[in-house]
């Protein structure tokens, strides 16, 4: 194990909750990543209950590909609940270049986490799938029942198959051990503390970084592919609020899509325009159509989420892009890139 002993409980202002709730310890794997830091921000911002003790860990606390290290971590933290985010994650071009690694690392991490959840009697585990693991040839909108209905897009078959196996593990642990281990299915996520790498990042952080450099150097902005593919994007702070809801209230084994609605799907060119607007970038925008477009669309239905949370308000896309751009400008020196 790494230095799991260094894992700190988050100091939080306590929300006034009904008293008498059993104490829970919620371990968040991938706590240093895009989604993990967003959850931490929401929790430290006030959405913490008196009975909750949150522990956020990164790879420096424990290498989750190592089963013995994970056992020691669980022995030390004694989680009653787990939000399992840790994974090898990347944008289209990173996935295309390392399918085998995406498969083997994520398979190992997921198997170890769920095995230890069972061994250490964790009551609930919420893992993360992704809308990019759905079948490539499908009907739209895609829903939660369609995960295994055909091969995923070739560009990210390693990541997709490893993620799909989380659903298989959840069903297995439910059948054989009566466990309540489930998964959420977010669409493309962006926000503060994202991976802003030009080569391995997802499209929005990569575009933000590219536009920053293009503006600084007075050069054109280079967009990869045709700009025509369609995507649903969710702001990391919105996803964080939904994941906190899921660990507290979502009690199905079957997964749930956490996404903006179909009506909020945008093209890559729309995303480019939002980033350009947020920077007030006046330079030329070029398309490198030699670069891959990836899957044309993955339009997912959030009808199940809406049945649970009809009133949930998503941050408007342009506002979330503005906040992310501002975060990147303010944190340029230290941002992951
Ligand atoms: P991220 O920013 O890349 O963070 C990944 C996290 O996993 C980091 O905390 C990293 O720790 C940790 N990690 C990686 N390998 C590890 C290992 N071997 N042992 C321990 N920890 C390890 O990822 P994210 O975007 O927040 O993604 C969170 C979850 O959401 C993932 O399961 C991902 O598949 C899913 N998801 C993401 C998106 C998206 O667009 N980003 C969309 C749908 C679903 P270090 O910081 O120490 O490296
Ligand atoms: P995906 O949503 O899983 O396919 O992954 P991404 O977030 O990486 O988005 C990929 C889409 O954005 C493809 O259509 C790419 O052609 C397009 N794109 C345009 N410019 C970039 C860029 O600089 N980086 C990335 N990752 N994608 C880009």
Tab-separated table of C-alpha atoms and ligand atoms in Angstrom:
chain	number	residue	atom	x	y	z
A	1	UNK	CA	0.000	0.000	0.000
A	2	UNK	CA	1.089	3.580	-0.477
A	3	UNK	CA	0.510	6.028	2.357
A	4	UNK	CA	-3.164	5.392	3.053
A	5	UNK	CA	-2.416	6.511	6.631
A	6	UNK	CA	-2.081	10.051	5.287
A	7	UNK	CA	-5.693	10.065	4.097
A	8	UNK	CA	-7.415	12.981	5.779
A	9	UNK	CA	-11.056	13.354	6.661
A	10	UNK	CA	-12.441	16.501	5.066
A	11	UNK	CA	-13.210	19.253	7.558
A	12	UNK	CA	-16.712	20.295	6.697
A	13	UNK	CA	-19.336	22.711	7.848
A	14	UNK	CA	-22.098	20.438	9.050
A	15	UNK	CA	-25.459	20.479	7.395
A	16	UNK	CA	-28.438	20.317	9.773
A	17	UNK	CA	-29.788	16.838	9.124
A	18	UNK	CA	-32.289	14.746	11.024
A	19	UNK	CA	-30.445	13.320	14.036
A	20	UNK	CA	-30.164	9.610	14.735
A	21	UNK	CA	-28.712	8.624	11.352
A	22	UNK	CA	-26.066	5.887	11.589
A	23	UNK	CA	-22.508	7.146	11.080
A	24	UNK	CA	-21.128	6.415	7.612
A	25	UNK	CA	-17.618	6.591	6.197
A	26	UNK	CA	-17.610	7.332	2.483
A	27	UNK	CA	-14.403	6.455	0.655
A	28	UNK	CA	-13.999	8.293	-2.664
A	29	UNK	CA	-11.452	6.652	-4.978
A	30	UNK	CA	-10.132	8.983	-7.666
A	31	UNK	CA	-10.571	11.801	-5.152
A	32	UNK	CA	-7.888	13.934	-6.827
A	33	UNK	CA	-9.468	13.816	-10.299
A	34	UNK	CA	-12.026	15.952	-12.132
A	35	UNK	CA	-15.095	14.348	-10.553
A	36	UNK	CA	-13.501	13.604	-7.161
A	37	UNK	CA	-12.409	17.199	-6.595
A	38	UNK	CA	-15.867	18.416	-7.619
A	39	UNK	CA	-17.496	16.127	-5.029
A	40	UNK	CA	-15.027	17.369	-2.424
A	41	UNK	CA	-15.893	20.965	-3.321
A	42	UNK	CA	-19.638	20.359	-2.933
A	43	UNK	CA	-19.111	18.549	0.372
A	44	UNK	CA	-16.773	21.171	1.832
A	45	UNK	CA	-19.119	23.845	0.486
A	46	UNK	CA	-21.778	22.712	2.939
A	47	UNK	CA	-23.497	19.591	1.583
A	48	UNK	CA	-22.116	17.325	4.301
A	49	UNK	CA	-24.351	15.543	6.768
A	50	UNK	CA	-23.538	15.284	10.454
A	51	UNK	CA	-23.242	11.493	10.272
A	52	UNK	CA	-20.901	11.467	7.243
A	53	UNK	CA	-17.127	11.139	7.271
A	54	UNK	CA	-15.678	11.623	3.747
A	55	UNK	CA	-12.258	10.269	2.735
A	56	UNK	CA	-10.862	11.262	-0.661
A	57	UNK	CA	-7.894	9.273	-1.946
A	58	UNK	CA	-5.566	9.500	-4.943
A	59	UNK	CA	-3.047	7.096	-6.497
A	60	UNK	CA	-0.419	8.399	-4.078
A	61	UNK	CA	-2.488	7.002	-1.185
A	62	UNK	CA	-2.917	3.593	-2.787
A	63	UNK	CA	-2.260	1.932	-6.139
A	64	UNK	CA	-5.657	0.370	-6.703
A	65	UNK	CA	-4.298	-2.094	-9.274
A	66	UNK	CA	-2.623	-3.866	-6.321
A	67	UNK	CA	-5.114	-6.058	-4.442
A	68	UNK	CA	-3.066	-6.276	-1.241
A	69	UNK	CA	-2.681	-2.494	-1.174
A	70	UNK	CA	-6.443	-2.107	-1.605
A	71	UNK	CA	-7.040	-4.545	1.272
A	72	UNK	CA	-4.768	-2.458	3.516
A	73	UNK	CA	-6.558	0.710	2.433
A	74	UNK	CA	-9.953	-0.766	3.342
A	75	UNK	CA	-8.595	-2.079	6.655
A	76	UNK	CA	-7.379	1.415	7.478
A	77	UNK	CA	-10.337	3.508	6.234
A	78	UNK	CA	-13.103	1.019	7.143
A	79	UNK	CA	-15.561	2.479	4.614
A	80	UNK	CA	-19.255	1.773	4.919
A	81	UNK	CA	-19.842	3.376	1.498
A	82	UNK	CA	-17.634	3.808	-1.565
A	83	UNK	CA	-17.844	6.192	-4.501
A	84	UNK	CA	-15.525	4.513	-6.966
A	85	UNK	CA	-14.184	6.988	-9.511
A	86	UNK	CA	-10.543	5.941	-9.921
A	87	UNK	CA	-9.730	4.863	-13.437
A	88	UNK	CA	-7.400	5.388	-16.336
A	89	UNK	CA	-9.373	8.097	-18.154
A	90	UNK	CA	-8.677	9.976	-21.375
A	91	UNK	CA	-10.103	11.621	-24.454
A	92	UNK	CA	-10.627	9.997	-27.849
A	93	UNK	CA	-6.983	10.191	-28.957
A	94	UNK	CA	-5.594	8.765	-25.703
A	95	UNK	CA	-8.073	5.880	-25.888
A	96	UNK	CA	-7.172	5.144	-29.505
A	97	UNK	CA	-3.477	4.911	-28.628
A	98	UNK	CA	-3.731	2.654	-25.566
A	99	UNK	CA	-6.765	0.357	-25.689
A	100	UNK	CA	-4.922	-2.536	-24.028
A	101	UNK	CA	-3.744	-0.423	-21.087
A	102	UNK	CA	-7.198	1.115	-20.621
A	103	UNK	CA	-8.609	-2.402	-20.471
A	104	UNK	CA	-6.067	-4.060	-18.166
A	105	UNK	CA	-5.647	-1.201	-15.657
A	106	UNK	CA	-9.348	-0.507	-15.322
A	107	UNK	CA	-10.244	-4.191	-15.081
A	108	UNK	CA	-7.725	-4.623	-12.247
A	109	UNK	CA	-8.845	-1.504	-10.360
A	110	UNK	CA	-12.540	-2.326	-10.632
A	111	UNK	CA	-12.171	-5.965	-9.681
A	112	UNK	CA	-10.023	-5.080	-6.643
A	113	UNK	CA	-12.393	-2.378	-5.424
A	114	UNK	CA	-15.523	-4.482	-5.701
A	115	UNK	CA	-13.841	-7.557	-4.199
A	116	UNK	CA	-12.705	-5.490	-1.192
A	117	UNK	CA	-16.131	-3.855	-0.870
A	118	UNK	CA	-17.529	-7.354	-0.451
A	119	UNK	CA	-14.713	-8.620	1.816
A	120	UNK	CA	-14.972	-5.582	4.106
A	121	UNK	CA	-18.767	-5.561	4.197
A	122	UNK	CA	-19.222	-2.199	2.460
A	123	UNK	CA	-22.958	-1.452	2.381
A	124	UNK	CA	-23.040	0.467	-0.854
A	125	UNK	CA	-20.660	1.151	-3.726
A	126	UNK	CA	-21.407	3.552	-6.574
A	127	UNK	CA	-19.018	3.130	-9.515
A	128	UNK	CA	-18.743	5.134	-12.700
A	129	UNK	CA	-19.452	3.908	-16.216
A	130	UNK	CA	-19.714	6.330	-19.159
A	131	UNK	CA	-22.068	6.966	-22.073
A	132	UNK	CA	-19.121	6.262	-24.393
A	133	UNK	CA	-19.262	2.542	-23.542
A	134	UNK	CA	-22.656	2.042	-25.209
A	135	UNK	CA	-23.016	0.060	-28.448
A	136	UNK	CA	-21.828	1.844	-31.554
A	137	UNK	CA	-24.641	0.558	-33.747
A	138	UNK	CA	-27.803	1.291	-31.838
A	139	UNK	CA	-31.081	3.134	-31.788
A	140	UNK	CA	-31.412	6.517	-30.078
A	141	UNK	CA	-31.801	7.662	-27.433
A	142	UNK	CA	-29.690	5.096	-25.624
A	143	UNK	CA	-30.928	4.037	-22.191
A	144	UNK	CA	-29.628	2.037	-19.232
A	145	UNK	CA	-30.984	-1.279	-20.569
A	146	UNK	CA	-28.793	-1.155	-23.700
A	147	UNK	CA	-25.239	-1.290	-22.274
A	148	UNK	CA	-24.463	-4.815	-23.491
A	149	UNK	CA	-26.455	-4.759	-26.746
A	150	UNK	CA	-23.511	-4.818	-29.152
A	151	UNK	CA	-19.846	-3.854	-29.511
A	152	UNK	CA	-18.752	-0.355	-28.446
A	153	UNK	CA	-17.101	2.062	-30.887
A	154	UNK	CA	-13.733	0.678	-31.989
A	155	UNK	CA	-11.803	3.755	-30.862
A	156	UNK	CA	-12.214	2.959	-27.139
A	157	UNK	CA	-12.992	-0.762	-26.983
A	158	UNK	CA	-10.517	-1.318	-24.108
A	159	UNK	CA	-12.003	1.320	-21.790
A	160	UNK	CA	-15.561	0.371	-22.782
A	161	UNK	CA	-15.290	-3.344	-22.153
A	162	UNK	CA	-13.578	-2.781	-18.783
A	163	UNK	CA	-16.335	-0.348	-17.766
A	164	UNK	CA	-19.094	-2.700	-18.927
A	165	UNK	CA	-17.655	-5.388	-16.643
A	166	UNK	CA	-18.441	-3.199	-13.613
A	167	UNK	CA	-22.109	-3.792	-14.384
A	168	UNK	CA	-21.430	-7.542	-14.603
A	169	UNK	CA	-19.614	-7.444	-11.242
A	170	UNK	CA	-22.448	-5.468	-9.640
A	171	UNK	CA	-25.015	-7.998	-10.813
A	172	UNK	CA	-22.818	-10.877	-9.635
A	173	UNK	CA	-22.273	-9.392	-6.167
A	174	UNK	CA	-26.018	-8.770	-5.880
A	175	UNK	CA	-26.926	-12.316	-6.904
A	176	UNK	CA	-24.319	-14.189	-4.903
A	177	UNK	CA	-23.761	-11.918	-1.907
A	178	UNK	CA	-26.895	-9.747	-1.750
A	179	UNK	CA	-24.776	-6.630	-2.239
A	180	UNK	CA	-26.085	-3.208	-3.237
A	181	UNK	CA	-23.308	-2.216	-5.612
A	182	UNK	CA	-24.405	-0.043	-8.494
A	183	UNK	CA	-23.095	2.329	-11.150
A	184	UNK	CA	-23.861	5.705	-12.649
A	185	UNK	CA	-23.358	6.519	-16.328
A	186	UNK	CA	-22.192	10.110	-16.865
A	187	UNK	CA	-21.928	11.728	-20.275
A	188	UNK	CA	-18.782	13.728	-21.201
A	189	UNK	CA	-17.675	15.651	-18.058
A	190	UNK	CA	-15.709	18.916	-17.860
A	191	UNK	CA	-14.818	21.512	-15.238
A	192	UNK	CA	-12.138	22.740	-12.816
A	193	UNK	CA	-9.229	20.332	-12.111
A	194	UNK	CA	-9.835	18.470	-15.385
A	195	UNK	CA	-6.997	16.908	-17.365
A	196	UNK	CA	-6.143	19.842	-19.675
A	197	UNK	CA	-3.533	17.868	-21.649
A	198	UNK	CA	-3.452	18.663	-25.361
A	199	UNK	CA	-2.848	15.012	-26.181
A	200	UNK	CA	-4.648	12.909	-23.560
A	201	UNK	CA	-7.490	15.201	-22.445
A	202	UNK	CA	-11.146	15.160	-23.441
A	203	UNK	CA	-12.339	17.632	-26.044
A	204	UNK	CA	-13.399	20.552	-23.804
A	205	UNK	CA	-10.282	20.768	-21.609
A	206	UNK	CA	-8.106	20.255	-24.717
A	207	UNK	CA	-9.967	23.052	-26.545
A	208	UNK	CA	-9.656	25.369	-23.533
A	209	UNK	CA	-5.906	24.772	-23.348
A	210	UNK	CA	-5.490	25.150	-27.138
A	211	UNK	CA	-7.468	28.395	-27.217
A	212	UNK	CA	-5.447	29.774	-24.303
A	213	UNK	CA	-2.200	29.093	-26.209
A	214	UNK	CA	-3.588	30.309	-29.570
A	215	UNK	CA	-4.708	33.591	-27.984
A	216	UNK	CA	-1.402	34.103	-26.202
A	217	UNK	CA	0.667	33.375	-29.314
A	218	UNK	CA	-1.659	35.055	-31.835
A	219	UNK	CA	-2.022	31.792	-33.769
A	220	UNK	CA	-5.073	29.953	-35.191
A	221	UNK	CA	-7.030	27.513	-33.039
A	222	UNK	CA	-6.695	23.979	-34.397
A	223	UNK	CA	-9.818	21.826	-33.892
A	224	UNK	CA	-9.504	18.086	-34.547
A	225	UNK	CA	-11.948	16.311	-36.860
A	226	UNK	CA	-14.915	17.815	-38.664
A	227	UNK	CA	-16.555	19.371	-35.598
A	228	UNK	CA	-19.804	17.662	-36.592
A	229	UNK	CA	-20.068	14.883	-33.955
A	230	UNK	CA	-22.662	15.406	-31.249
A	231	UNK	CA	-22.074	15.140	-27.514
A	232	UNK	CA	-23.891	15.675	-24.217
A	233	UNK	CA	-21.679	17.460	-21.701
A	234	UNK	CA	-22.169	17.705	-17.940
A	235	UNK	CA	-20.459	20.219	-15.651
A	236	UNK	CA	-18.410	18.407	-12.987
A	237	UNK	CA	-20.095	20.334	-10.140
A	238	UNK	CA	-23.529	19.179	-11.368
A	239	UNK	CA	-22.313	15.597	-11.638
A	240	UNK	CA	-20.888	15.875	-8.121
A	241	UNK	CA	-24.296	16.840	-6.706
A	242	UNK	CA	-25.875	13.902	-8.540
A	243	UNK	CA	-23.260	11.433	-7.323
A	244	UNK	CA	-23.776	12.563	-3.730
A	245	UNK	CA	-27.501	12.019	-4.244
A	246	UNK	CA	-26.781	8.556	-5.721
A	247	UNK	CA	-24.680	7.379	-2.775
A	248	UNK	CA	-27.331	8.595	-0.332
A	249	UNK	CA	-30.556	7.685	-2.116
A	250	UNK	CA	-30.193	5.561	-5.277
A	251	UNK	CA	-30.897	1.972	-4.247
A	252	UNK	CA	-31.112	0.038	-7.522
A	253	UNK	CA	-28.393	-2.341	-8.719
A	254	UNK	CA	-29.158	-1.363	-12.326
A	255	UNK	CA	-27.218	1.705	-13.406
A	256	UNK	CA	-28.576	5.182	-14.001
A	257	UNK	CA	-27.560	7.682	-16.686
A	258	UNK	CA	-26.439	11.042	-15.236
A	259	UNK	CA	-26.630	13.408	-18.169
A	260	UNK	CA	-28.207	16.552	-19.445
A	261	UNK	CA	-31.230	15.857	-21.633
A	262	UNK	CA	-31.217	14.912	-25.311
A	263	UNK	CA	-32.330	18.449	-26.112
A	264	UNK	CA	-29.064	19.760	-24.669
A	265	UNK	CA	-26.835	17.736	-26.969
A	266	UNK	CA	-24.416	20.006	-28.865
A	267	UNK	CA	-21.971	19.570	-31.733
A	268	UNK	CA	-18.206	19.762	-31.236
A	269	UNK	CA	-18.418	23.018	-33.240
A	270	UNK	CA	-20.938	24.380	-30.696
A	271	UNK	CA	-18.449	23.518	-27.944
A	272	UNK	CA	-15.678	25.278	-29.905
A	273	UNK	CA	-17.879	28.368	-30.240
A	274	UNK	CA	-18.624	28.410	-26.495
A	275	UNK	CA	-14.907	28.192	-25.650
A	276	UNK	CA	-14.021	30.850	-28.249
A	277	UNK	CA	-16.717	33.130	-26.814
A	278	UNK	CA	-15.570	32.610	-23.215
A	279	UNK	CA	-12.007	33.629	-24.184
A	280	UNK	CA	-13.249	36.356	-26.554
A	281	UNK	CA	-10.807	34.725	-29.006
A	282	UNK	CA	-10.668	36.673	-32.264
A	283	UNK	CA	-8.235	34.459	-34.181
A	284	UNK	CA	-8.869	31.961	-36.958
A	285	UNK	CA	-10.431	28.552	-36.209
A	286	UNK	CA	-9.098	25.706	-38.400
A	287	UNK	CA	-10.211	22.065	-38.644
A	288	UNK	CA	-7.749	19.213	-39.042
A	289	UNK	CA	-10.034	16.723	-40.756
A	290	UNK	CA	-7.226	14.153	-40.968
A	291	UNK	CA	-7.834	13.618	-37.238
A	292	UNK	CA	-10.546	11.211	-36.089
A	293	UNK	CA	-14.123	12.226	-35.294
A	294	UNK	CA	-14.757	9.200	-33.073
A	295	UNK	CA	-18.323	8.023	-32.531
A	296	UNK	CA	-20.745	10.366	-34.312
A	297	UNK	CA	-23.138	10.506	-31.378
A	298	UNK	CA	-24.042	8.686	-28.157
A	299	UNK	CA	-27.323	10.441	-27.425
A	300	UNK	CA	-28.463	9.187	-24.038
A	301	UNK	CA	-31.842	9.506	-22.346
A	302	UNK	CA	-31.936	10.956	-18.833
A	303	UNK	CA	-35.596	9.935	-18.382
A	304	UNK	CA	-34.756	7.624	-15.464
A	305	UNK	CA	-32.872	10.416	-13.683
A	306	UNK	CA	-35.802	12.752	-14.337
A	307	UNK	CA	-38.204	10.260	-12.735
A	308	UNK	CA	-36.096	10.414	-9.551
A	309	UNK	CA	-35.154	14.115	-9.682
A	310	UNK	CA	-37.615	16.020	-11.892
A	311	UNK	CA	-36.517	19.394	-10.507
A	312	UNK	CA	-32.731	19.007	-10.804
A	313	UNK	CA	-31.221	22.111	-12.436
A	314	UNK	CA	-28.166	21.722	-14.664
A	315	UNK	CA	-25.776	24.652	-14.983
A	316	UNK	CA	-26.310	26.196	-18.449
A	317	UNK	CA	-23.565	24.973	-20.835
A	318	UNK	CA	-22.107	28.405	-21.677
A	319	UNK	CA	-21.978	29.398	-18.010
A	320	UNK	CA	-20.163	26.167	-17.093
A	321	UNK	CA	-17.708	26.699	-19.969
A	322	UNK	CA	-17.049	30.273	-18.770
A	323	UNK	CA	-16.334	29.040	-15.232
A	324	UNK	CA	-14.010	26.309	-16.545
A	325	UNK	CA	-12.130	28.770	-18.774
A	326	UNK	CA	-11.749	31.170	-15.854
A	327	UNK	CA	-10.525	28.327	-13.622
A	328	UNK	CA	-7.927	27.355	-16.246
A	329	UNK	CA	-6.693	30.941	-16.642
A	330	UNK	CA	-6.476	31.393	-12.856
A	331	UNK	CA	-4.713	28.055	-12.326
A	332	UNK	CA	-2.623	27.835	-15.501
A	333	UNK	CA	0.681	27.197	-13.705
A	334	UNK	CA	-0.556	24.288	-11.593
A	335	UNK	CA	-3.339	22.829	-13.792
A	336	UNK	CA	-2.942	19.219	-14.940
A	337	UNK	CA	-1.788	19.584	-18.528
B	1	LIG	P1	-9.483	11.873	-13.762
B	1	LIG	O1	-9.643	13.321	-13.578
B	1	LIG	O2	-8.528	11.393	-14.815
B	1	LIG	O3	-9.055	11.236	-12.363
B	1	LIG	C1	-8.718	9.895	-12.283
B	1	LIG	C2	-8.546	9.553	-10.828
B	1	LIG	O4	-8.219	8.167	-10.718
B	1	LIG	C3	-7.398	10.344	-10.163
B	1	LIG	O5	-7.786	10.657	-8.847
B	1	LIG	C4	-6.264	9.319	-10.161
B	1	LIG	O6	-5.325	9.539	-9.124
B	1	LIG	C5	-7.055	8.038	-9.920
B	1	LIG	N1	-6.326	6.851	-10.321
B	1	LIG	C6	-5.959	6.498	-11.584
B	1	LIG	N2	-5.268	5.338	-11.546
B	1	LIG	C7	-5.210	4.962	-10.247
B	1	LIG	C8	-4.620	3.864	-9.562
B	1	LIG	N3	-3.956	2.901	-10.217
B	1	LIG	N4	-4.746	3.805	-8.230
B	1	LIG	C9	-5.399	4.767	-7.550
B	1	LIG	N5	-5.988	5.805	-8.127
B	1	LIG	C10	-5.887	5.915	-9.467
B	1	LIG	O7	-10.855	11.155	-14.063
B	1	LIG	P2	-12.333	11.756	-13.954
B	1	LIG	O8	-12.597	12.461	-15.241
B	1	LIG	O9	-12.522	12.449	-12.667
B	1	LIG	O10	-13.199	10.426	-13.992
B	1	LIG	C11	-13.800	9.891	-12.818
B	1	LIG	C12	-14.669	8.710	-13.226
B	1	LIG	O11	-15.697	9.160	-14.095
B	1	LIG	C13	-13.903	7.623	-13.976
B	1	LIG	O12	-14.339	6.363	-13.539
B	1	LIG	C14	-14.293	7.858	-15.415
B	1	LIG	O13	-14.215	6.676	-16.170
B	1	LIG	C15	-15.707	8.364	-15.275
B	1	LIG	N6	-16.176	9.215	-16.391
B	1	LIG	C16	-15.452	10.313	-16.752
B	1	LIG	C17	-15.896	11.084	-17.819
B	1	LIG	C18	-15.138	12.300	-18.289
B	1	LIG	O14	-15.560	12.909	-19.301
B	1	LIG	N7	-14.087	12.730	-17.628
B	1	LIG	C19	-17.090	10.736	-18.489
B	1	LIG	C20	-17.807	9.633	-18.056
B	1	LIG	C21	-17.344	8.863	-17.000
B	1	LIG	P3	-4.069	10.537	-9.360
B	1	LIG	O15	-4.626	11.931	-9.398
B	1	LIG	O16	-3.218	10.317	-8.163
B	1	LIG	O17	-3.442	10.117	-10.643
B	2	LIG	P1	-15.381	11.204	-26.689
B	2	LIG	O1	-16.517	12.111	-26.364
B	2	LIG	O2	-15.298	10.003	-25.799
B	2	LIG	O3	-15.345	10.839	-28.142
B	2	LIG	O4	-14.004	11.925	-26.380
B	2	LIG	P2	-13.513	13.430	-26.453
B	2	LIG	O5	-13.992	14.202	-25.296
B	2	LIG	O6	-12.036	13.318	-26.636
B	2	LIG	O7	-14.182	14.098	-27.759
B	2	LIG	C1	-13.791	13.677	-29.034
B	2	LIG	C2	-14.446	14.512	-30.109
B	2	LIG	O8	-13.961	15.860	-30.053
B	2	LIG	C3	-14.076	13.981	-31.497
B	2	LIG	O9	-15.108	14.268	-32.408
B	2	LIG	C4	-12.827	14.805	-31.821
B	2	LIG	O10	-12.568	14.861	-33.212
B	2	LIG	C5	-13.249	16.172	-31.264
B	2	LIG	N1	-12.112	17.050	-30.953
B	2	LIG	C6	-11.849	18.250	-31.555
B	2	LIG	N2	-10.715	18.775	-31.083
B	2	LIG	C7	-10.273	17.918	-30.106
B	2	LIG	C8	-9.132	17.938	-29.234
B	2	LIG	O11	-8.300	18.842	-29.251
B	2	LIG	N3	-9.015	16.914	-28.353
B	2	LIG	C9	-9.940	15.894	-28.291
B	2	LIG	N4	-9.791	14.937	-27.378
B	2	LIG	N5	-10.994	15.847	-29.138
B	2	LIG	C10	-11.153	16.827	-30.026
